[in-house]
mmCIF file of C-alpha atoms and ligand atoms in Angstrom:
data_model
loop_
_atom_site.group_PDB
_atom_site.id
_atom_site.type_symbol
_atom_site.label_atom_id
_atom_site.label_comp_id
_atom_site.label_asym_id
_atom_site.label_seq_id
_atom_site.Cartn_x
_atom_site.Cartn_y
_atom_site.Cartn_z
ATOM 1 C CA UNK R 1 -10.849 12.449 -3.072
ATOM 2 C CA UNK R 2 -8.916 11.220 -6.079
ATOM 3 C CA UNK R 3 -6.481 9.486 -4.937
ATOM 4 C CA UNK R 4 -3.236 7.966 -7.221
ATOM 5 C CA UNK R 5 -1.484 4.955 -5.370
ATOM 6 C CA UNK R 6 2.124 4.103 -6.055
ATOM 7 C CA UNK R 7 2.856 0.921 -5.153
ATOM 8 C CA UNK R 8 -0.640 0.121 -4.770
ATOM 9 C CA UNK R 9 -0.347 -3.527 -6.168
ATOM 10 C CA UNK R 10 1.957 -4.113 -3.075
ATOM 11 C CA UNK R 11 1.346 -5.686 0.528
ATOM 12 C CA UNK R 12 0.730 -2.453 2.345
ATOM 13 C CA UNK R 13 -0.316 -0.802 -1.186
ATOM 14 C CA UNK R 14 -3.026 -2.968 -1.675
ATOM 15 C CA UNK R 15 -4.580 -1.899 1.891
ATOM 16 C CA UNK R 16 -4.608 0.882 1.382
ATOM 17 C CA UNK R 17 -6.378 0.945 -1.627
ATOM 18 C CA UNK R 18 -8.855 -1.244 0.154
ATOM 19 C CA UNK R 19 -9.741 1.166 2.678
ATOM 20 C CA UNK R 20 -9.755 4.176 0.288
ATOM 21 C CA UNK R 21 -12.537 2.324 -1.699
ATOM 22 C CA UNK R 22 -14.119 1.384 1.344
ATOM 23 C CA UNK R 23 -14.181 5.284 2.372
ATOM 24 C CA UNK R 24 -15.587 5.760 -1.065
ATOM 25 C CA UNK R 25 -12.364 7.547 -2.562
ATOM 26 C CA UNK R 26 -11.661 6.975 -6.768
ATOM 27 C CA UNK R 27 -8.259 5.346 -6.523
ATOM 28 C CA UNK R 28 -5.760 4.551 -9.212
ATOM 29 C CA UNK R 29 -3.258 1.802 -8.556
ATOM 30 C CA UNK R 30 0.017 2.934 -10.374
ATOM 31 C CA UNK R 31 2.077 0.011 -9.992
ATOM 32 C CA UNK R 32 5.220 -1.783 -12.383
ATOM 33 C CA UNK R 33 4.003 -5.345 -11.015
ATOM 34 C CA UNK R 34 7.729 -5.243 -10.990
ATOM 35 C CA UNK R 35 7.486 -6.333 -7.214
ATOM 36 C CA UNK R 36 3.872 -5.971 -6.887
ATOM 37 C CA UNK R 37 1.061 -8.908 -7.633
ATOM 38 C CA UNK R 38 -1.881 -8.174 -10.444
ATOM 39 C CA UNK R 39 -4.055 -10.453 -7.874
ATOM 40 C CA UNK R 40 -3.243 -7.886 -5.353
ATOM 41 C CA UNK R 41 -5.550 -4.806 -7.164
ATOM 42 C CA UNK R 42 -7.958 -4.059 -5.349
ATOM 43 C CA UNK R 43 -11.491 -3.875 -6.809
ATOM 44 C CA UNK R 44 -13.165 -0.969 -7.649
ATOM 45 C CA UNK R 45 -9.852 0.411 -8.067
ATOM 46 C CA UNK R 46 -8.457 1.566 -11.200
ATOM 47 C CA UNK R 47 -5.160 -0.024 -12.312
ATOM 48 C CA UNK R 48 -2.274 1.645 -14.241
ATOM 49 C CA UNK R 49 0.610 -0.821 -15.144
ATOM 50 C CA UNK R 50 3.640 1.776 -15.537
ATOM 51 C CA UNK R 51 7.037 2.201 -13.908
ATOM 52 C CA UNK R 52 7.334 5.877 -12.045
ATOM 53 C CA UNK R 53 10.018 6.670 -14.342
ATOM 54 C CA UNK R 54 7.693 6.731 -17.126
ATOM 55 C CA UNK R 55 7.042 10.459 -16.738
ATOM 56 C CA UNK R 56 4.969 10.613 -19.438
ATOM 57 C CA UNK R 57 2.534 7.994 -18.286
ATOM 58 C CA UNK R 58 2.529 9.295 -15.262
ATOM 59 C CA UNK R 59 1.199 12.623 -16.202
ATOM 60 C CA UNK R 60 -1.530 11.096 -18.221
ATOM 61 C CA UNK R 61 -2.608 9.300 -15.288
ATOM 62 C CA UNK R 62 -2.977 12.578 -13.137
ATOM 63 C CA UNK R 63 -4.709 14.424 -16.074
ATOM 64 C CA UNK R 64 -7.198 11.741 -16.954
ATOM 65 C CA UNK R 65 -8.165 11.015 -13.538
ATOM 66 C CA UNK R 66 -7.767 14.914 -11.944
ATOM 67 C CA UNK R 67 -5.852 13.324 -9.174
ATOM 68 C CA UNK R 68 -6.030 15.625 -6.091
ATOM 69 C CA UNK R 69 -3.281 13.458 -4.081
ATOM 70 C CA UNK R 70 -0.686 10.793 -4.157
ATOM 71 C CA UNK R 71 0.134 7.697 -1.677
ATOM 72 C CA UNK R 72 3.489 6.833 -2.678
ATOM 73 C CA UNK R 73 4.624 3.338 -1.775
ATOM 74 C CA UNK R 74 6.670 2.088 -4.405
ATOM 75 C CA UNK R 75 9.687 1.063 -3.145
ATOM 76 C CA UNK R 76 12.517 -1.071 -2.610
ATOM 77 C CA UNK R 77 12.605 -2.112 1.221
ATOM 78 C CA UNK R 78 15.244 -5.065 1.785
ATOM 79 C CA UNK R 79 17.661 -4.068 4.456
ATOM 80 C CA UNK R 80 20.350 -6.408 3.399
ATOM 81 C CA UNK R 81 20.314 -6.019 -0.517
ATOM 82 C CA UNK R 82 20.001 -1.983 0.274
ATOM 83 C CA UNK R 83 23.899 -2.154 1.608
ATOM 84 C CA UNK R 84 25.123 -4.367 -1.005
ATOM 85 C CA UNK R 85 23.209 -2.847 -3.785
ATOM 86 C CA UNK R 86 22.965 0.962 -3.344
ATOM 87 C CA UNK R 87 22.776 1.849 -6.722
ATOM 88 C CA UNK R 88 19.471 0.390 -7.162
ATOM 89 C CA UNK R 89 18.279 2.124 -3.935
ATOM 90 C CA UNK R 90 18.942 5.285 -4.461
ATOM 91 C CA UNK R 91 17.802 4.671 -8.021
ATOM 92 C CA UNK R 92 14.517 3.620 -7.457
ATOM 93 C CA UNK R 93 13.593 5.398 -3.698
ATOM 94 C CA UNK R 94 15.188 8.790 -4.700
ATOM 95 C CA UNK R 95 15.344 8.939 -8.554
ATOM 96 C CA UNK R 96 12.329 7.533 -9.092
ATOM 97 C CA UNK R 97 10.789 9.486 -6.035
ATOM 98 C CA UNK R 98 11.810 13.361 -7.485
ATOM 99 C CA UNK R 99 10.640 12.505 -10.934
ATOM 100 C CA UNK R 100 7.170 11.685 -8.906
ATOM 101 C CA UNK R 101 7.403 15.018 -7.180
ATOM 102 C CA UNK R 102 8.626 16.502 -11.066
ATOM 103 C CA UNK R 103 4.894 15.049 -12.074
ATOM 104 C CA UNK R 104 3.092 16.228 -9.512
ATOM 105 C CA UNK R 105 4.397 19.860 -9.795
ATOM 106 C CA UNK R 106 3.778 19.539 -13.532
ATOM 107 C CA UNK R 107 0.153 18.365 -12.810
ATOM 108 C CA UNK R 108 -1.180 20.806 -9.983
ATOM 109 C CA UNK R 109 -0.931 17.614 -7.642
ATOM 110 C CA UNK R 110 -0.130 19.174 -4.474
ATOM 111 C CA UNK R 111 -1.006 16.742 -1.849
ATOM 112 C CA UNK R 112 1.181 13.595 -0.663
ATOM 113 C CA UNK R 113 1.551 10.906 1.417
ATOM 114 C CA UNK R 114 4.484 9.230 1.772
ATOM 115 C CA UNK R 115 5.616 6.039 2.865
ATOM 116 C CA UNK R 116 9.057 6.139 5.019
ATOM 117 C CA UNK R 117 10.340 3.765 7.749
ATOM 118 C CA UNK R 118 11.810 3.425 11.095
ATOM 119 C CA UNK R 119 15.401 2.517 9.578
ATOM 120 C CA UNK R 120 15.404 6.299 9.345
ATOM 121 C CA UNK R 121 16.381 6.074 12.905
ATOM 122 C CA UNK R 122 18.965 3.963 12.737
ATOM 123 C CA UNK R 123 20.537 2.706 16.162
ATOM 124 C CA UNK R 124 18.303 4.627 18.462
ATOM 125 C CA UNK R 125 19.234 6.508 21.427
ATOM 126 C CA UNK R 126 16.747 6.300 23.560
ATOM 127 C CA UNK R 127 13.231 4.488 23.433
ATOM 128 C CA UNK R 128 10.288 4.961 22.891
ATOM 129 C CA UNK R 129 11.610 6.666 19.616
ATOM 130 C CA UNK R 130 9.740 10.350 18.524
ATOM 131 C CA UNK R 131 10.151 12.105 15.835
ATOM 132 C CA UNK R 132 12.205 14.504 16.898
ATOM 133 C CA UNK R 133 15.161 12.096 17.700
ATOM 134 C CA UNK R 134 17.911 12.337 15.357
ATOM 135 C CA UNK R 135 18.009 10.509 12.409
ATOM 136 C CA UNK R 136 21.090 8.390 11.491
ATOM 137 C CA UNK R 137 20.466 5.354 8.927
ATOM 138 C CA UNK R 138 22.526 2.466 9.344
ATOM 139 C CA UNK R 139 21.541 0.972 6.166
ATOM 140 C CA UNK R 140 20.647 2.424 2.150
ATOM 141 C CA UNK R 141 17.522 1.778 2.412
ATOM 142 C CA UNK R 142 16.756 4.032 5.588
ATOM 143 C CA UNK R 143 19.117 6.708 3.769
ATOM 144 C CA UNK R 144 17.495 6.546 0.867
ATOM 145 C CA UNK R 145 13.932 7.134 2.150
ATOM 146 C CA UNK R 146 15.075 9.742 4.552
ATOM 147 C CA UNK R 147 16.882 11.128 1.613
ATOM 148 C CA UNK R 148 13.520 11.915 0.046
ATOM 149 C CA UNK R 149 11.835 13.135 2.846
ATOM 150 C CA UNK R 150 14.522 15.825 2.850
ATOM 151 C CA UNK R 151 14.007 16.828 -0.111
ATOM 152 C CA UNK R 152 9.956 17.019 1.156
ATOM 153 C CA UNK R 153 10.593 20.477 2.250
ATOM 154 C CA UNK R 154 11.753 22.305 -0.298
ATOM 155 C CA UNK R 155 9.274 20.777 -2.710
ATOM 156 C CA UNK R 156 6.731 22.387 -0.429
ATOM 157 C CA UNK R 157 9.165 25.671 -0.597
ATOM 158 C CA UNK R 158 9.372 25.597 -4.096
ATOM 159 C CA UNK R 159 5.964 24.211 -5.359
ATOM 160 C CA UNK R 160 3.514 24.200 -2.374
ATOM 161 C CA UNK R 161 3.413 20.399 -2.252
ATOM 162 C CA UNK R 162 2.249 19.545 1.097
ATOM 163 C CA UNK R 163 3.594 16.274 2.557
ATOM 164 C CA UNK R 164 2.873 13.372 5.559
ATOM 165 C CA UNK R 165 6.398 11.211 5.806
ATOM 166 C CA UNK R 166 5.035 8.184 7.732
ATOM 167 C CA UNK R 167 7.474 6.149 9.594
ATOM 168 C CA UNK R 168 6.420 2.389 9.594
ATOM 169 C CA UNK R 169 7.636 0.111 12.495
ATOM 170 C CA UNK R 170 6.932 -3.340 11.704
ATOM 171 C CA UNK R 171 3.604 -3.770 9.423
ATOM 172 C CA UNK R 172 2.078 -7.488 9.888
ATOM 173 C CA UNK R 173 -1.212 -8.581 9.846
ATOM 174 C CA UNK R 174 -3.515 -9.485 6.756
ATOM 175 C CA UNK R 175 -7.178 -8.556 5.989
ATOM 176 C CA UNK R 176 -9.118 -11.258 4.154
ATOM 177 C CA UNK R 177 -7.920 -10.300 0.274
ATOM 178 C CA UNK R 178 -4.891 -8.984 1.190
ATOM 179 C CA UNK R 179 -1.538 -10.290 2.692
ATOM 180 C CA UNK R 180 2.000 -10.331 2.412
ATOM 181 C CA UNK R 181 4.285 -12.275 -0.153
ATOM 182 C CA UNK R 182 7.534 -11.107 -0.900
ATOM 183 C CA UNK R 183 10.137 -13.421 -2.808
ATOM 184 C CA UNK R 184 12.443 -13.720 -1.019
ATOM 185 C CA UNK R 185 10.844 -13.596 2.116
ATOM 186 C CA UNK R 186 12.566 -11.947 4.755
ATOM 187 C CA UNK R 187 9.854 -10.885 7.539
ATOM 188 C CA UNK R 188 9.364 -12.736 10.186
ATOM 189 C CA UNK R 189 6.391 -13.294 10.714
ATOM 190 C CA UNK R 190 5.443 -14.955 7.123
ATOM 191 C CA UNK R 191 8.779 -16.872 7.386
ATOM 192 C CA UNK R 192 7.673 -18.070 11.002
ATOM 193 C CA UNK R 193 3.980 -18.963 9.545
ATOM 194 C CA UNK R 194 5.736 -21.146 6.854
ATOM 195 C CA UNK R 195 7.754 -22.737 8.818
ATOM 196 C CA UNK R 196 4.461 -23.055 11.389
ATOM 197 C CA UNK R 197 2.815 -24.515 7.748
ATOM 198 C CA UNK R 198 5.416 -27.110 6.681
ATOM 199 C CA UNK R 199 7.113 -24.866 3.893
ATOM 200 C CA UNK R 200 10.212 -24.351 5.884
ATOM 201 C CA UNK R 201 12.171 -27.096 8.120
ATOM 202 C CA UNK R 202 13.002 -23.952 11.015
ATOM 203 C CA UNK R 203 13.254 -20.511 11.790
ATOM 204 C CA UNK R 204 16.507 -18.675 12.038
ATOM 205 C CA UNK R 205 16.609 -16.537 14.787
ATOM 206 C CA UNK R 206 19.426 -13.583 13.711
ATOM 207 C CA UNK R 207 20.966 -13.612 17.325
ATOM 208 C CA UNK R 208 20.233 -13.691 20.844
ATOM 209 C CA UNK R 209 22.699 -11.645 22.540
ATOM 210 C CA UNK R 210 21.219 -8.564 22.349
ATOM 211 C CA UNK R 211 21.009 -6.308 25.368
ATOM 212 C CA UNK R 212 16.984 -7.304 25.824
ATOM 213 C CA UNK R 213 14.954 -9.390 27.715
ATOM 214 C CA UNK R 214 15.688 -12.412 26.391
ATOM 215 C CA UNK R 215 18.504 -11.900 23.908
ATOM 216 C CA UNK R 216 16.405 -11.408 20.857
ATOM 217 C CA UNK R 217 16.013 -8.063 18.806
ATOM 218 C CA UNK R 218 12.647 -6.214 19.637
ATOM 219 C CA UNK R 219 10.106 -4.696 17.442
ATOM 220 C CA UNK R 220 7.014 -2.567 17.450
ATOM 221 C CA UNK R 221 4.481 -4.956 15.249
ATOM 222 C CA UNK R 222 1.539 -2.877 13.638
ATOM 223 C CA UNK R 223 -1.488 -4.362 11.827
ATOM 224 C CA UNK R 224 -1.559 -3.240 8.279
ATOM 225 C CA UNK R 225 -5.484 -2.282 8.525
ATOM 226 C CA UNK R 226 -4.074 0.645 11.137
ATOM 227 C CA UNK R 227 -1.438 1.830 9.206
ATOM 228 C CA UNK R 228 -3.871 1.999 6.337
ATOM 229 C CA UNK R 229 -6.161 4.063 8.083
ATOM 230 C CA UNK R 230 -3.073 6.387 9.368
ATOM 231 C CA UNK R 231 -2.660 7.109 5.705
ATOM 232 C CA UNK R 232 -6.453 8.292 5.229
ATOM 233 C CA UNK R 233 -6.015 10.452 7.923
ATOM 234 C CA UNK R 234 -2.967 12.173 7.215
ATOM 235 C CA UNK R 235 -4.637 12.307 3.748
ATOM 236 C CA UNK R 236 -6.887 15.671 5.951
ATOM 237 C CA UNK R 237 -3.765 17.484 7.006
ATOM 238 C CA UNK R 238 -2.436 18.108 3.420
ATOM 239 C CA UNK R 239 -4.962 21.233 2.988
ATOM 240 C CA UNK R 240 -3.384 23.343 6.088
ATOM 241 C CA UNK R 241 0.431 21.926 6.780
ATOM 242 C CA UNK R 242 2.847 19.255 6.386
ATOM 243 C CA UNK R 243 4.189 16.504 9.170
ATOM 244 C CA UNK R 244 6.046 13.446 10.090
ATOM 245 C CA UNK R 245 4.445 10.926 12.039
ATOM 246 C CA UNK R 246 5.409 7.262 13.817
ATOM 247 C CA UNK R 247 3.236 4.739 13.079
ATOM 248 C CA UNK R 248 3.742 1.980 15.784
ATOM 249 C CA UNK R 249 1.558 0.371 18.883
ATOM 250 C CA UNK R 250 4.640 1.366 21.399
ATOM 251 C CA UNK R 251 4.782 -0.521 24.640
ATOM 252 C CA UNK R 252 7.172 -2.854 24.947
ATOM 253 C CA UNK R 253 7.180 -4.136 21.650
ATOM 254 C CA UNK R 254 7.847 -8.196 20.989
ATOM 255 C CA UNK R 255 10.991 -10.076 21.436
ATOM 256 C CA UNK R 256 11.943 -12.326 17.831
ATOM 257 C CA UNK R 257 11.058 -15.568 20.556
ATOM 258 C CA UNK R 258 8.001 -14.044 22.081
ATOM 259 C CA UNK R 259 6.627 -13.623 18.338
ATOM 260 C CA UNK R 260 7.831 -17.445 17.960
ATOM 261 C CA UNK R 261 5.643 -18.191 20.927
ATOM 262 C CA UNK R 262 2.857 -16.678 20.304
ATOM 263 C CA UNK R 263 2.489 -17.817 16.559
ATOM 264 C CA UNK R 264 3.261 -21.391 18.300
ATOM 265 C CA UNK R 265 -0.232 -20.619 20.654
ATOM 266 C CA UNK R 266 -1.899 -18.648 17.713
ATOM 267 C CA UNK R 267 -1.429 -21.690 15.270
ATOM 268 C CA UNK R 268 -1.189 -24.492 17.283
ATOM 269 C CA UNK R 269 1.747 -26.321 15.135
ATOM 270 C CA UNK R 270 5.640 -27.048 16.508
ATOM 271 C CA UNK R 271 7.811 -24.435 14.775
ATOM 272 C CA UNK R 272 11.419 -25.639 14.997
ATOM 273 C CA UNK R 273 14.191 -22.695 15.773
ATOM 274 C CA UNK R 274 18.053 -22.441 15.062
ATOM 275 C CA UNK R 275 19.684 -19.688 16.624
ATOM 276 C CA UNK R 276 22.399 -17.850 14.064
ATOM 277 C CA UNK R 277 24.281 -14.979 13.797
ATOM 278 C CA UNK R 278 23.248 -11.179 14.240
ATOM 279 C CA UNK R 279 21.852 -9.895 10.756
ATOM 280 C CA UNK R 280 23.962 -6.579 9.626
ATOM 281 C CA UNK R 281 22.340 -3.664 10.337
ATOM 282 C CA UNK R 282 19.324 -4.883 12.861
ATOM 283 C CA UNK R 283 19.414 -2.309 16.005
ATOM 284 C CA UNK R 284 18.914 -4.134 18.833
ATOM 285 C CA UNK R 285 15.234 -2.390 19.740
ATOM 286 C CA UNK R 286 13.147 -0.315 17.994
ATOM 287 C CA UNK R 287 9.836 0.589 19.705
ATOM 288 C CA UNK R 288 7.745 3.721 18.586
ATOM 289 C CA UNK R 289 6.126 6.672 20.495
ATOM 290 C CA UNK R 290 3.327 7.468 18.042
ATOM 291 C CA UNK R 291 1.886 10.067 20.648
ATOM 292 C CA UNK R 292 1.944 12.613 17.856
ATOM 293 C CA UNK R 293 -0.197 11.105 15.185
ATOM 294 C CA UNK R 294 -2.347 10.119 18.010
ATOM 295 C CA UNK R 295 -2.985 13.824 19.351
ATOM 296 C CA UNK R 296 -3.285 15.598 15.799
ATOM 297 C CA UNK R 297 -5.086 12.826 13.784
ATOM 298 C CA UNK R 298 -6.829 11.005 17.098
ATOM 299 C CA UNK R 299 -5.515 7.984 15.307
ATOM 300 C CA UNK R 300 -5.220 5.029 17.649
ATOM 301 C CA UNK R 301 -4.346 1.100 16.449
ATOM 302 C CA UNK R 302 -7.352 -1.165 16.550
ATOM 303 C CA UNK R 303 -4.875 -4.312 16.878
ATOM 304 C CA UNK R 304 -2.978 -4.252 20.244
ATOM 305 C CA UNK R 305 -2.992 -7.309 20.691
ATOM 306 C CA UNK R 306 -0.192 -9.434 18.810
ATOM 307 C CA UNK R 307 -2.389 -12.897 19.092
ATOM 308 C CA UNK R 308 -4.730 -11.123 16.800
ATOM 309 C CA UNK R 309 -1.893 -9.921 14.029
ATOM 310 C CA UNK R 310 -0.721 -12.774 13.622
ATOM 311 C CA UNK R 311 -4.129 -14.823 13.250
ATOM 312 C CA UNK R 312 -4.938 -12.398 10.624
ATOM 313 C CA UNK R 313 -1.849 -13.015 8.692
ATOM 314 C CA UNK R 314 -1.971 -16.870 8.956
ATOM 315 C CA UNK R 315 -5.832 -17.462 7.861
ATOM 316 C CA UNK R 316 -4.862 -15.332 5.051
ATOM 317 C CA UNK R 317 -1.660 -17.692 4.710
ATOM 318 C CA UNK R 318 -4.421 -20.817 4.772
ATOM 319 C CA UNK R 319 -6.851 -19.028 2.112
ATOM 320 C CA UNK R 320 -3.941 -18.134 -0.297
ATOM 321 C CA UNK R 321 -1.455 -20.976 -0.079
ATOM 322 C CA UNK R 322 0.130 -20.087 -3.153
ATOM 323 C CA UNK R 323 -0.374 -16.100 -2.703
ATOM 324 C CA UNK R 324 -1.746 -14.363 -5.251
ATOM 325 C CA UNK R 325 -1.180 -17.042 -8.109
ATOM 326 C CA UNK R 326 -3.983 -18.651 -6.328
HETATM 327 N N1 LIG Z 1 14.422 -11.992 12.175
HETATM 328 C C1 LIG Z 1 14.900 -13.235 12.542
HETATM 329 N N2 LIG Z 1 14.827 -14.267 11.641
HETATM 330 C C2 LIG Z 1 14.291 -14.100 10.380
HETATM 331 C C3 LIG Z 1 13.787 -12.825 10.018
HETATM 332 C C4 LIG Z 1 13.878 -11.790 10.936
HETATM 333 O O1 LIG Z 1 15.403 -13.426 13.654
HETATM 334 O O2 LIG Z 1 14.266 -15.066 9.619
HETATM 335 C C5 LIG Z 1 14.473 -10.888 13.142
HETATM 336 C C6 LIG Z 1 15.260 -9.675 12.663
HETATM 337 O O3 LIG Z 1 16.618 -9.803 13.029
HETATM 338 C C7 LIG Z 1 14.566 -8.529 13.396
HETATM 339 C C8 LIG Z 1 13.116 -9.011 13.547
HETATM 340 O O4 LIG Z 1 13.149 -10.420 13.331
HETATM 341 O O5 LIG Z 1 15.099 -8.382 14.680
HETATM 342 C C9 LIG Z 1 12.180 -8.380 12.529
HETATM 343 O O6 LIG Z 1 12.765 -8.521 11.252
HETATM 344 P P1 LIG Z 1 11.995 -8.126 9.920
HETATM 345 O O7 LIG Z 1 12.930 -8.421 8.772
HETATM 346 O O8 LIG Z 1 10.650 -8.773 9.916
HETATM 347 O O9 LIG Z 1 11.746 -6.565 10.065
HETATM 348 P P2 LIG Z 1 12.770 -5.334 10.306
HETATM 349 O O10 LIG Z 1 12.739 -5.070 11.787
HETATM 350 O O11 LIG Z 1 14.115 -5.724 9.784
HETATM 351 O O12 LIG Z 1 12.149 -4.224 9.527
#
């Protein structure tokens, strides 16, 4: 298929566009670089340096390449910044989202795939979380992205664009080319694996008196190879129907000290901790039922096992040690 990626010069862009080349797909990387790393293009891939509001390049790129569907990615995605900084949130995940969709109608593009998150959620009631649950943001940036998988719908309605809204949990993980740097960091595992690598004195741990099993926040930790391949799948509903989907590894998820631990035994280096104060905004657990994806798309995670998320992520820490300016 040809496939255009927004976002694609990104941490979870950039795997995708691996495994779509690896599948044999023609991708375009539509990216600003505004977040997003030149280093991170995948070869074979072709690369279009352009912001999404730039309609008209935009619609070139669908013409000259007949592209048949869209990953969008591009995004802002910092929690904190989100609530202090709306404007640019709803600017650049909603704004900058319907003038996509705009494109794509112009174009004949009727296929997409679309990158949402778990903040959709908000404070869950109950756990494991499904789909159906209700959806009540505590942040912009979970607004904003459920925002424009509202308006998903009536695209379709309207213009027979067919949609897959995939909720991340918590992507981590590397493959060899391909890892995360953000700057600022805020994840925790690469700020763990810095501090594990000398470029940080200690990890803050954003509270521990939460109602869990040890008093630390817990997440559902997916490797970003599986979400990749989520998106290839859901890529093979677009002909027939639209969905939403979890993407997680459910169980019991990890506690912020059990991921401290097991980087400690993955790595083998002391990691120094200071507990602080609760982050705004962090719900307490988050944990996904991805039973759905798993019945319609028989997609199933490869990487259970944290150990192995977090090895992945820290040889690619040791082969980039700069990131992509390396
Ligand atoms: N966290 C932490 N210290 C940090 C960064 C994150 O204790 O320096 C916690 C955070 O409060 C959350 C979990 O680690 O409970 C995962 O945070 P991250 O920002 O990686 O992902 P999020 O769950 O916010 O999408």
């Amino acid at each position: 298929m040809r496939v255009l990626v927004t976002g694609g010069a990104g941490y979870i862009g950039s795997v995708v566009t691996e495994e779509l080349v690896r599948d044999g797909h023609e991708v375009v990387v539509y990216d600003s670089l505004y977040k997003g790393h030149r280093g991170a293009v995948v070869a074979g891939a072709e690369f279009v340096e352009a912001d999404l509001m730039d309609g008209e390049r935009l619609r070139r790129a669908f013409r000259e390449q007949r592209t048949e569907a869209v990953i969008h990615m591009a995004a802002d995605s910092l929690v904190g910044e989100s609530v202090t900084n709306p404007s640019k949130y709803y600017r650049n995940n909603v704004i900058a989202g319907l003038a996509l969709l705009d494109a794509m109608h112009d174009c004949e593009v009727r296929r997409l795939v679309f990158s949402s998150t778990a903040a959709t959620y908000g404070e869950p009631e109950k756990q494991p979380i499904e789909e159906s649950d209700p959806t009540n943001p505590t942040n912009t940036y979970g607004q904003t992205k459920l925002a424009f998988e509202h308006a998903l719908p009536w695209y379709e309605r309207a213009h027979g664009i067919r949609h897959a809204s995939l909720r991340y949990f918590n992507a981590a993980g590397a493959t060899r080319h391909c890892g995360e740097m953000h700057d600022p960091e805020t994840h925790l595992i690469p700020i763990i694996l810095q501090a594990a690598a000398g470029k940080r004195d200690a990890v803050e741990i954003y509270g521990e008196d939460y109602p869990t099993r040890d008093g630390t926040c817990v997440r559902d930790y997916i490797h970003v190879v599986d979400l990749a391949r989520a998106h290839i799948l859901a890529l093979s509903i677009l002909d027939t129907h639209s969905a939403v989907y979890n993407l997680g590894c459910g169980g019991d998820g990890y506690t912020v000290k059990e991921v401290i631990d097991a980087t400690r035994a993955v790595t083998g280096r002391e990691i120094k901790v200071k507990v602080g104060a609760r982050r705004p905004g962090d719900p307490a657990f988050l944990v996904a039922s991805s039973a759905r994806i798993k019945h319609d798309l028989n997609w199933s995670p490869q990487f259970q096992d944290l150990n192995l998320i977090i090895e992945s992520a820290w040889h690619w820490m040791q082969s980039h040690p700069d990131g992509y300016a390396g």
